[in-house]
Amino acid sequence: MPGTSPGMTAEGYLPLHRAAVIGAGAWGTALANVCRRAGLDVVLWAREAEVVQSIAARRENDLFLPGVPVDPAVRVTGDLAEAAGTDLVLMVVPTQHLRSVATGLASHLAPNVPVVDCAKGIEIATGELPSEILAEALPGHPIAALSGPTFAAEVARGLPTAITLAAPDLDLARRLAQAIGLPTFRPYASDDLPGVEVGGAIKNVLAIACGIVEGKGLGQNARAALITRGLAEIVRLGRAKGGRTETAMGLAGLGDLVLTCSSTASRNYSLGLAIGRGESLADIQAQRRSIAEGVPTAAALAALASRLGIELPIAAAVNAILHQGAEIDATIAALLARPFRDEAET
């Protein structure tokens, strides 16, 4: 086409044949399987040498996703430069480490390669969403986000899953969805990038809250109330960041919230459950290799809400319990003592 370089699409993007998955935790490993099943040539980058060795030798991520085979055609490496020779990047790095990894990747990527955020959180130091971090660390690269109700082990095994894939350019979101989509992994395209990322961030904090309520034996009514009022907090922050209310009602909002707040398979819910039963945060984290993103996100949310002048009372309560030494019963009592308000208020 006129104005299009050889080998590029009319929109100026490279054809999508190769995918690099940066981060080999449970979710990154699962997404490597998804991309391979979708017909892409896949390389998976792992920070941990033992993960590289485990996948290369046994085709299994013993550390983060034991018992789930990694597709034999997925290559694994610990070298960012080797991983960067690709048409598409999926960043599956914990949010607090996203900036440093993306900065290390920047000099190795070809121009115009789309980068998809697959993390869920907010950076403590800046209050930025992952897409904002990536836009700064990888200038000139189209940025998208993948978020929704997903447990990594189910996705890795090919069980049916639906998820949202968002980019400011809806055509790019649709193109990426076509590239990685499968009958059992269904990405729904959106152009509401901040709305999708806000849902993914807050739901982890709300899952900790629901786990605490369960651990304290406060009943199913209380958990249902937390989920519903938590959804209002997602809407409130989403709007403040330029997102749309309807996005919070979709897969990346309500869908992810319900899944994460109702199963011990959720790292964040199970952490809250342990805290509600009297365990300390330090002891819980010392027993785990995987990261519960809601822990740092709670602190980041408190600072961001203050900066934006909005109320996120449930998120603030979780932050107080996790990071400020607040007593659980007193914090719950303070939440219950808040003034009555109209349900339609957001």
Short mmCIF file of C-alpha atoms in Angstrom, two decimals:
data_model
loop_
_atom_site.label_atom_id
_atom_site.label_comp_id
_atom_site.label_asym_id
_atom_site.label_seq_id
_atom_site.Cartn_x
_atom_site.Cartn_y
_atom_site.Cartn_z
CA MET A 1 0.00 0.00 0.00
CA PRO A 2 1.15 3.59 -0.60
CA GLY A 3 3.03 4.96 2.40
CA THR A 4 3.57 1.53 3.92
CA SER A 5 7.03 0.03 4.33
CA PRO A 6 7.59 -3.48 3.00
CA GLY A 7 6.47 -6.12 5.45
CA MET A 8 4.30 -3.72 7.49
CA THR A 9 0.53 -3.39 7.76
CA ALA A 10 -1.41 -0.38 6.51
CA GLU A 11 -1.54 0.89 10.12
CA GLY A 12 2.26 0.84 10.30
CA TYR A 13 2.56 -2.19 12.57
CA LEU A 14 4.78 -5.19 11.95
CA PRO A 15 3.01 -8.48 11.21
CA LEU A 16 2.56 -10.53 14.36
CA HIS A 17 4.36 -13.85 14.04
CA ARG A 18 6.66 -13.84 17.11
CA ALA A 19 5.78 -13.09 20.73
CA ALA A 20 8.07 -12.46 23.69
CA VAL A 21 6.59 -13.07 27.13
CA ILE A 22 8.65 -11.12 29.66
CA GLY A 23 8.22 -12.66 33.09
CA ALA A 24 7.89 -16.37 33.84
CA GLY A 25 5.71 -16.44 36.90
CA ALA A 26 2.53 -18.47 36.77
CA TRP A 27 0.69 -15.95 34.57
CA GLY A 28 3.59 -15.41 32.18
CA THR A 29 4.05 -19.16 31.78
CA ALA A 30 0.35 -19.57 31.06
CA LEU A 31 0.39 -16.79 28.47
CA ALA A 32 3.39 -18.37 26.75
CA ASN A 33 1.27 -21.50 26.29
CA VAL A 34 -1.64 -19.39 24.98
CA CYS A 35 0.51 -17.58 22.42
CA ARG A 36 2.02 -20.82 21.21
CA ARG A 37 -1.41 -22.43 20.81
CA ALA A 38 -2.43 -19.36 18.81
CA GLY A 39 0.34 -20.19 16.33
CA LEU A 40 2.97 -17.65 17.38
CA ASP A 41 6.67 -18.37 17.73
CA VAL A 42 7.17 -17.79 21.47
CA VAL A 43 10.13 -16.97 23.68
CA LEU A 44 9.66 -16.75 27.46
CA TRP A 45 12.05 -14.63 29.53
CA ALA A 46 12.63 -15.54 33.17
CA ARG A 47 14.63 -13.58 35.73
CA GLU A 48 15.27 -16.69 37.83
CA ALA A 49 17.94 -19.07 36.51
CA GLU A 50 16.19 -22.00 38.17
CA VAL A 51 13.03 -21.29 36.16
CA VAL A 52 14.99 -21.23 32.89
CA GLN A 53 16.61 -24.53 33.82
CA SER A 54 13.35 -26.14 34.95
CA ILE A 55 11.47 -25.29 31.74
CA ALA A 56 14.39 -26.14 29.45
CA ALA A 57 15.06 -29.49 31.11
CA ARG A 58 11.59 -30.69 32.16
CA ARG A 59 9.13 -28.47 30.23
CA GLU A 60 7.59 -27.39 33.50
CA ASN A 61 7.86 -24.28 35.67
CA ASP A 62 8.49 -26.07 38.97
CA LEU A 63 8.77 -22.84 40.93
CA PHE A 64 5.63 -20.96 39.88
CA LEU A 65 3.33 -23.31 37.95
CA PRO A 66 4.15 -26.89 38.96
CA GLY A 67 2.26 -29.75 37.36
CA VAL A 68 1.37 -27.83 34.17
CA PRO A 69 3.33 -28.71 31.01
CA VAL A 70 4.95 -25.88 29.06
CA ASP A 71 4.50 -26.27 25.31
CA PRO A 72 7.63 -27.93 23.85
CA ALA A 73 7.95 -25.20 21.21
CA VAL A 74 8.17 -22.36 23.78
CA ARG A 75 11.80 -21.24 24.04
CA VAL A 76 13.01 -20.02 27.42
CA THR A 77 15.85 -17.60 28.11
CA GLY A 78 17.32 -15.40 30.82
CA ASP A 79 18.68 -12.91 28.27
CA LEU A 80 16.49 -9.87 27.55
CA ALA A 81 18.31 -9.16 24.29
CA GLU A 82 17.51 -12.65 23.02
CA ALA A 83 13.86 -12.26 23.97
CA ALA A 84 13.56 -8.85 22.29
CA GLY A 85 13.79 -10.05 18.68
CA THR A 86 10.02 -10.15 18.36
CA ASP A 87 6.88 -8.64 16.82
CA LEU A 88 4.90 -8.47 20.07
CA VAL A 89 5.83 -8.17 23.75
CA LEU A 90 3.70 -9.29 26.69
CA MET A 91 5.01 -7.72 29.90
CA VAL A 92 4.15 -10.05 32.78
CA VAL A 93 6.35 -8.48 35.45
CA PRO A 94 5.12 -7.37 38.91
CA THR A 95 4.20 -3.71 38.74
CA GLN A 96 6.84 -2.55 41.22
CA HIS A 97 9.56 -4.05 38.97
CA LEU A 98 7.98 -3.17 35.64
CA ARG A 99 9.88 0.06 35.05
CA SER A 100 13.34 -1.45 35.56
CA VAL A 101 12.67 -4.45 33.32
CA ALA A 102 11.08 -2.32 30.60
CA THR A 103 14.04 0.07 30.71
CA GLY A 104 16.40 -2.86 30.26
CA LEU A 105 14.37 -4.06 27.29
CA ALA A 106 14.12 -0.67 25.57
CA SER A 107 17.40 -0.67 23.65
CA HIS A 108 16.77 -4.16 22.24
CA LEU A 109 13.28 -3.72 20.77
CA ALA A 110 12.67 -2.86 17.14
CA PRO A 111 10.61 0.31 16.53
CA ASN A 112 6.82 0.10 16.65
CA VAL A 113 6.63 -3.29 18.40
CA PRO A 114 3.38 -3.36 20.44
CA VAL A 115 3.82 -3.91 24.19
CA VAL A 116 0.97 -5.42 26.21
CA ASP A 117 0.81 -4.87 29.96
CA CYS A 118 -0.30 -8.07 31.70
CA ALA A 119 0.46 -6.90 35.26
CA LYS A 120 -2.16 -5.56 37.68
CA GLY A 121 -1.17 -2.82 40.04
CA ILE A 122 -0.06 0.77 40.64
CA GLU A 123 3.52 1.90 41.08
CA ILE A 124 4.11 3.07 44.66
CA ALA A 125 6.77 5.66 43.82
CA THR A 126 4.72 7.49 41.17
CA GLY A 127 1.07 6.38 41.44
CA GLU A 128 1.21 5.41 37.78
CA LEU A 129 -0.66 2.60 36.07
CA PRO A 130 1.42 0.01 34.19
CA SER A 131 0.60 1.53 30.80
CA GLU A 132 1.87 4.91 32.01
CA ILE A 133 5.10 3.29 33.21
CA LEU A 134 5.56 1.53 29.88
CA ALA A 135 4.87 4.69 27.88
CA GLU A 136 7.75 6.38 29.71
CA ALA A 137 10.15 3.44 29.64
CA LEU A 138 9.38 2.40 26.04
CA PRO A 139 8.57 5.62 24.16
CA GLY A 140 7.21 5.19 20.67
CA HIS A 141 5.84 1.71 21.24
CA PRO A 142 2.06 1.14 21.06
CA ILE A 143 0.83 0.16 24.54
CA ALA A 144 -2.06 -2.17 25.37
CA ALA A 145 -3.29 -4.06 28.44
CA LEU A 146 -4.65 -7.56 29.01
CA SER A 147 -6.80 -8.00 32.11
CA GLY A 148 -9.78 -10.02 33.33
CA PRO A 149 -10.93 -13.01 35.40
CA THR A 150 -8.09 -15.48 35.00
CA PHE A 151 -6.41 -18.10 37.15
CA ALA A 152 -3.10 -18.96 35.50
CA ALA A 153 -3.32 -22.73 35.96
CA GLU A 154 -6.70 -22.88 34.20
CA VAL A 155 -5.49 -20.74 31.30
CA ALA A 156 -2.31 -22.80 30.97
CA ARG A 157 -4.37 -26.00 30.76
CA GLY A 158 -6.62 -24.54 28.06
CA LEU A 159 -9.79 -24.21 30.12
CA PRO A 160 -12.35 -21.68 28.79
CA THR A 161 -11.46 -18.07 29.63
CA ALA A 162 -12.67 -14.61 28.57
CA ILE A 163 -10.56 -11.48 29.07
CA THR A 164 -10.34 -7.84 27.98
CA LEU A 165 -7.58 -6.53 25.70
CA ALA A 166 -7.47 -2.73 25.66
CA ALA A 167 -5.54 -0.14 23.68
CA PRO A 168 -6.26 3.54 22.92
CA ASP A 169 -6.32 2.47 19.26
CA LEU A 170 -9.26 0.06 19.06
CA ASP A 171 -8.00 -1.35 15.77
CA LEU A 172 -4.74 -2.33 17.48
CA ALA A 173 -6.68 -3.96 20.33
CA ARG A 174 -8.69 -5.98 17.82
CA ARG A 175 -5.56 -6.97 15.92
CA LEU A 176 -3.82 -8.14 19.09
CA ALA A 177 -6.95 -10.05 20.13
CA GLN A 178 -6.94 -11.87 16.80
CA ALA A 179 -3.25 -12.69 17.18
CA ILE A 180 -3.48 -14.36 20.60
CA GLY A 181 -7.13 -15.39 20.74
CA LEU A 182 -8.33 -18.99 20.81
CA PRO A 183 -11.73 -20.66 21.16
CA THR A 184 -10.83 -21.27 24.81
CA PHE A 185 -9.06 -17.91 25.34
CA ARG A 186 -11.37 -15.14 24.18
CA PRO A 187 -10.01 -11.57 24.28
CA TYR A 188 -12.67 -8.84 23.98
CA ALA A 189 -11.27 -5.61 22.52
CA SER A 190 -11.66 -2.24 24.25
CA ASP A 191 -10.26 1.26 23.81
CA ASP A 192 -10.57 2.09 27.54
CA LEU A 193 -7.00 1.47 28.65
CA PRO A 194 -7.16 3.26 32.03
CA GLY A 195 -10.53 1.73 32.90
CA VAL A 196 -9.22 -1.77 32.28
CA GLU A 197 -6.04 -1.22 34.30
CA VAL A 198 -7.85 0.39 37.25
CA GLY A 199 -10.14 -2.64 37.56
CA GLY A 200 -7.17 -5.01 37.59
CA ALA A 201 -5.37 -2.97 40.24
CA ILE A 202 -8.15 -2.36 42.77
CA LYS A 203 -9.65 -5.86 42.65
CA ASN A 204 -6.51 -7.30 44.28
CA VAL A 205 -6.90 -4.95 47.25
CA LEU A 206 -10.59 -5.76 47.49
CA ALA A 207 -9.78 -9.47 47.42
CA ILE A 208 -7.56 -8.99 50.48
CA ALA A 209 -10.49 -7.22 52.18
CA CYS A 210 -12.83 -10.11 51.35
CA GLY A 211 -10.30 -12.62 52.66
CA ILE A 212 -10.02 -10.71 55.95
CA VAL A 213 -13.81 -10.70 56.31
CA GLU A 214 -13.92 -14.45 55.71
CA GLY A 215 -11.04 -15.05 58.11
CA LYS A 216 -12.87 -13.07 60.79
CA GLY A 217 -16.03 -15.10 60.24
CA LEU A 218 -18.18 -12.09 59.36
CA GLY A 219 -20.35 -13.98 56.88
CA GLN A 220 -21.32 -14.05 53.23
CA ASN A 221 -23.49 -10.91 53.47
CA ALA A 222 -20.42 -8.89 54.41
CA ARG A 223 -18.38 -10.29 51.53
CA ALA A 224 -21.17 -9.52 49.04
CA ALA A 225 -21.33 -5.97 50.39
CA LEU A 226 -17.57 -5.56 50.04
CA ILE A 227 -17.61 -6.78 46.45
CA THR A 228 -20.46 -4.46 45.51
CA ARG A 229 -19.16 -1.36 47.29
CA GLY A 230 -15.69 -2.23 46.03
CA LEU A 231 -17.05 -2.06 42.51
CA ALA A 232 -18.12 1.51 43.28
CA GLU A 233 -14.49 2.28 44.21
CA ILE A 234 -13.33 0.85 40.88
CA VAL A 235 -15.83 3.11 39.08
CA ARG A 236 -14.73 6.14 41.12
CA LEU A 237 -11.02 5.73 40.41
CA GLY A 238 -11.63 4.67 36.83
CA ARG A 239 -13.50 7.89 36.11
CA ALA A 240 -10.80 9.94 37.81
CA LYS A 241 -8.21 8.35 35.50
CA GLY A 242 -10.30 8.90 32.38
CA GLY A 243 -11.96 5.48 32.20
CA ARG A 244 -15.61 4.64 31.59
CA THR A 245 -18.18 3.23 34.03
CA GLU A 246 -19.22 0.47 31.64
CA THR A 247 -15.67 -0.91 31.63
CA ALA A 248 -15.96 -1.53 35.37
CA MET A 249 -19.07 -3.63 34.66
CA GLY A 250 -17.19 -5.88 32.24
CA LEU A 251 -14.60 -8.63 32.39
CA ALA A 252 -11.73 -6.44 33.61
CA GLY A 253 -13.88 -4.98 36.39
CA LEU A 254 -16.78 -6.98 37.78
CA GLY A 255 -15.65 -10.27 36.21
CA ASP A 256 -12.16 -10.14 37.71
CA LEU A 257 -13.49 -8.82 41.02
CA VAL A 258 -15.93 -11.71 41.50
CA LEU A 259 -13.32 -14.36 40.67
CA THR A 260 -10.57 -12.91 42.83
CA CYS A 261 -12.82 -12.24 45.83
CA SER A 262 -14.37 -15.70 46.02
CA SER A 263 -11.63 -18.33 45.79
CA THR A 264 -8.63 -19.39 47.86
CA ALA A 265 -6.87 -19.96 44.52
CA SER A 266 -6.49 -16.16 44.52
CA ARG A 267 -3.17 -15.13 46.10
CA ASN A 268 -4.71 -11.92 47.40
CA TYR A 269 -7.84 -13.51 48.85
CA SER A 270 -5.85 -16.26 50.54
CA LEU A 271 -3.46 -13.67 52.01
CA GLY A 272 -6.42 -11.72 53.43
CA LEU A 273 -7.89 -14.93 54.80
CA ALA A 274 -4.67 -15.68 56.68
CA ILE A 275 -4.52 -12.12 58.05
CA GLY A 276 -8.14 -12.36 59.19
CA ARG A 277 -7.25 -15.54 61.06
CA GLY A 278 -4.48 -13.77 62.93
CA GLU A 279 -1.31 -14.40 60.90
CA SER A 280 1.10 -11.53 60.31
CA LEU A 281 1.79 -10.12 56.86
CA ALA A 282 5.52 -10.73 57.30
CA ASP A 283 5.01 -14.40 58.14
CA ILE A 284 2.63 -14.95 55.21
CA GLN A 285 5.00 -13.35 52.71
CA ALA A 286 7.98 -15.28 54.07
CA GLN A 287 6.21 -18.53 53.17
CA ARG A 288 5.49 -17.53 49.55
CA ARG A 289 7.51 -17.09 46.38
CA SER A 290 4.69 -15.52 44.36
CA ILE A 291 3.66 -11.89 44.87
CA ALA A 292 0.21 -10.78 46.07
CA GLU A 293 -0.01 -7.55 44.06
CA GLY A 294 -2.70 -6.15 46.35
CA VAL A 295 -0.15 -5.60 49.14
CA PRO A 296 1.93 -2.86 47.43
CA THR A 297 -1.11 -1.65 45.48
CA ALA A 298 -2.98 -0.83 48.71
CA ALA A 299 -0.29 1.69 49.65
CA ALA A 300 -0.15 3.09 46.12
CA LEU A 301 -3.95 3.46 46.03
CA ALA A 302 -4.06 5.40 49.28
CA ALA A 303 -1.54 7.92 47.98
CA LEU A 304 -3.17 8.17 44.55
CA ALA A 305 -6.68 8.65 45.98
CA SER A 306 -5.38 11.47 48.16
CA ARG A 307 -3.69 13.10 45.16
CA LEU A 308 -6.87 12.83 43.06
CA GLY A 309 -9.17 13.96 45.88
CA ILE A 310 -11.40 10.84 45.83
CA GLU A 311 -12.58 8.48 48.56
CA LEU A 312 -11.69 4.77 48.43
CA PRO A 313 -12.69 3.69 51.96
CA ILE A 314 -12.28 -0.06 51.54
CA ALA A 315 -8.88 0.29 49.88
CA ALA A 316 -7.88 2.76 52.61
CA ALA A 317 -8.92 0.28 55.30
CA VAL A 318 -6.83 -2.49 53.74
CA ASN A 319 -3.84 -0.16 53.52
CA ALA A 320 -4.25 0.77 57.19
CA ILE A 321 -4.29 -2.90 58.23
CA LEU A 322 -1.38 -3.96 56.01
CA HIS A 323 0.94 -0.99 56.30
CA GLN A 324 -0.07 1.21 59.23
CA GLY A 325 -0.53 -1.29 62.03
CA ALA A 326 -4.30 -0.73 62.27
CA GLU A 327 -6.22 -3.26 64.35
CA ILE A 328 -8.62 -5.28 62.21
CA ASP A 329 -11.73 -5.12 64.43
CA ALA A 330 -11.39 -1.36 64.95
CA THR A 331 -10.87 -0.78 61.23
CA ILE A 332 -13.96 -2.80 60.33
CA ALA A 333 -15.96 -0.93 62.99
CA ALA A 334 -14.85 2.39 61.50
CA LEU A 335 -15.99 1.28 58.04
CA LEU A 336 -19.39 0.24 59.41
CA ALA A 337 -19.74 3.57 61.22
CA ARG A 338 -19.40 5.64 58.04
CA PRO A 339 -22.41 7.90 57.32
CA PHE A 340 -25.25 6.39 55.34
CA ARG A 341 -25.35 7.56 51.74
CA ASP A 342 -27.35 7.05 48.54
CA GLU A 343 -26.36 3.93 46.62
CA ALA A 344 -26.25 5.85 43.34
CA GLU A 345 -23.50 8.12 44.64
CA THR A 346 -20.14 7.31 43.06
#
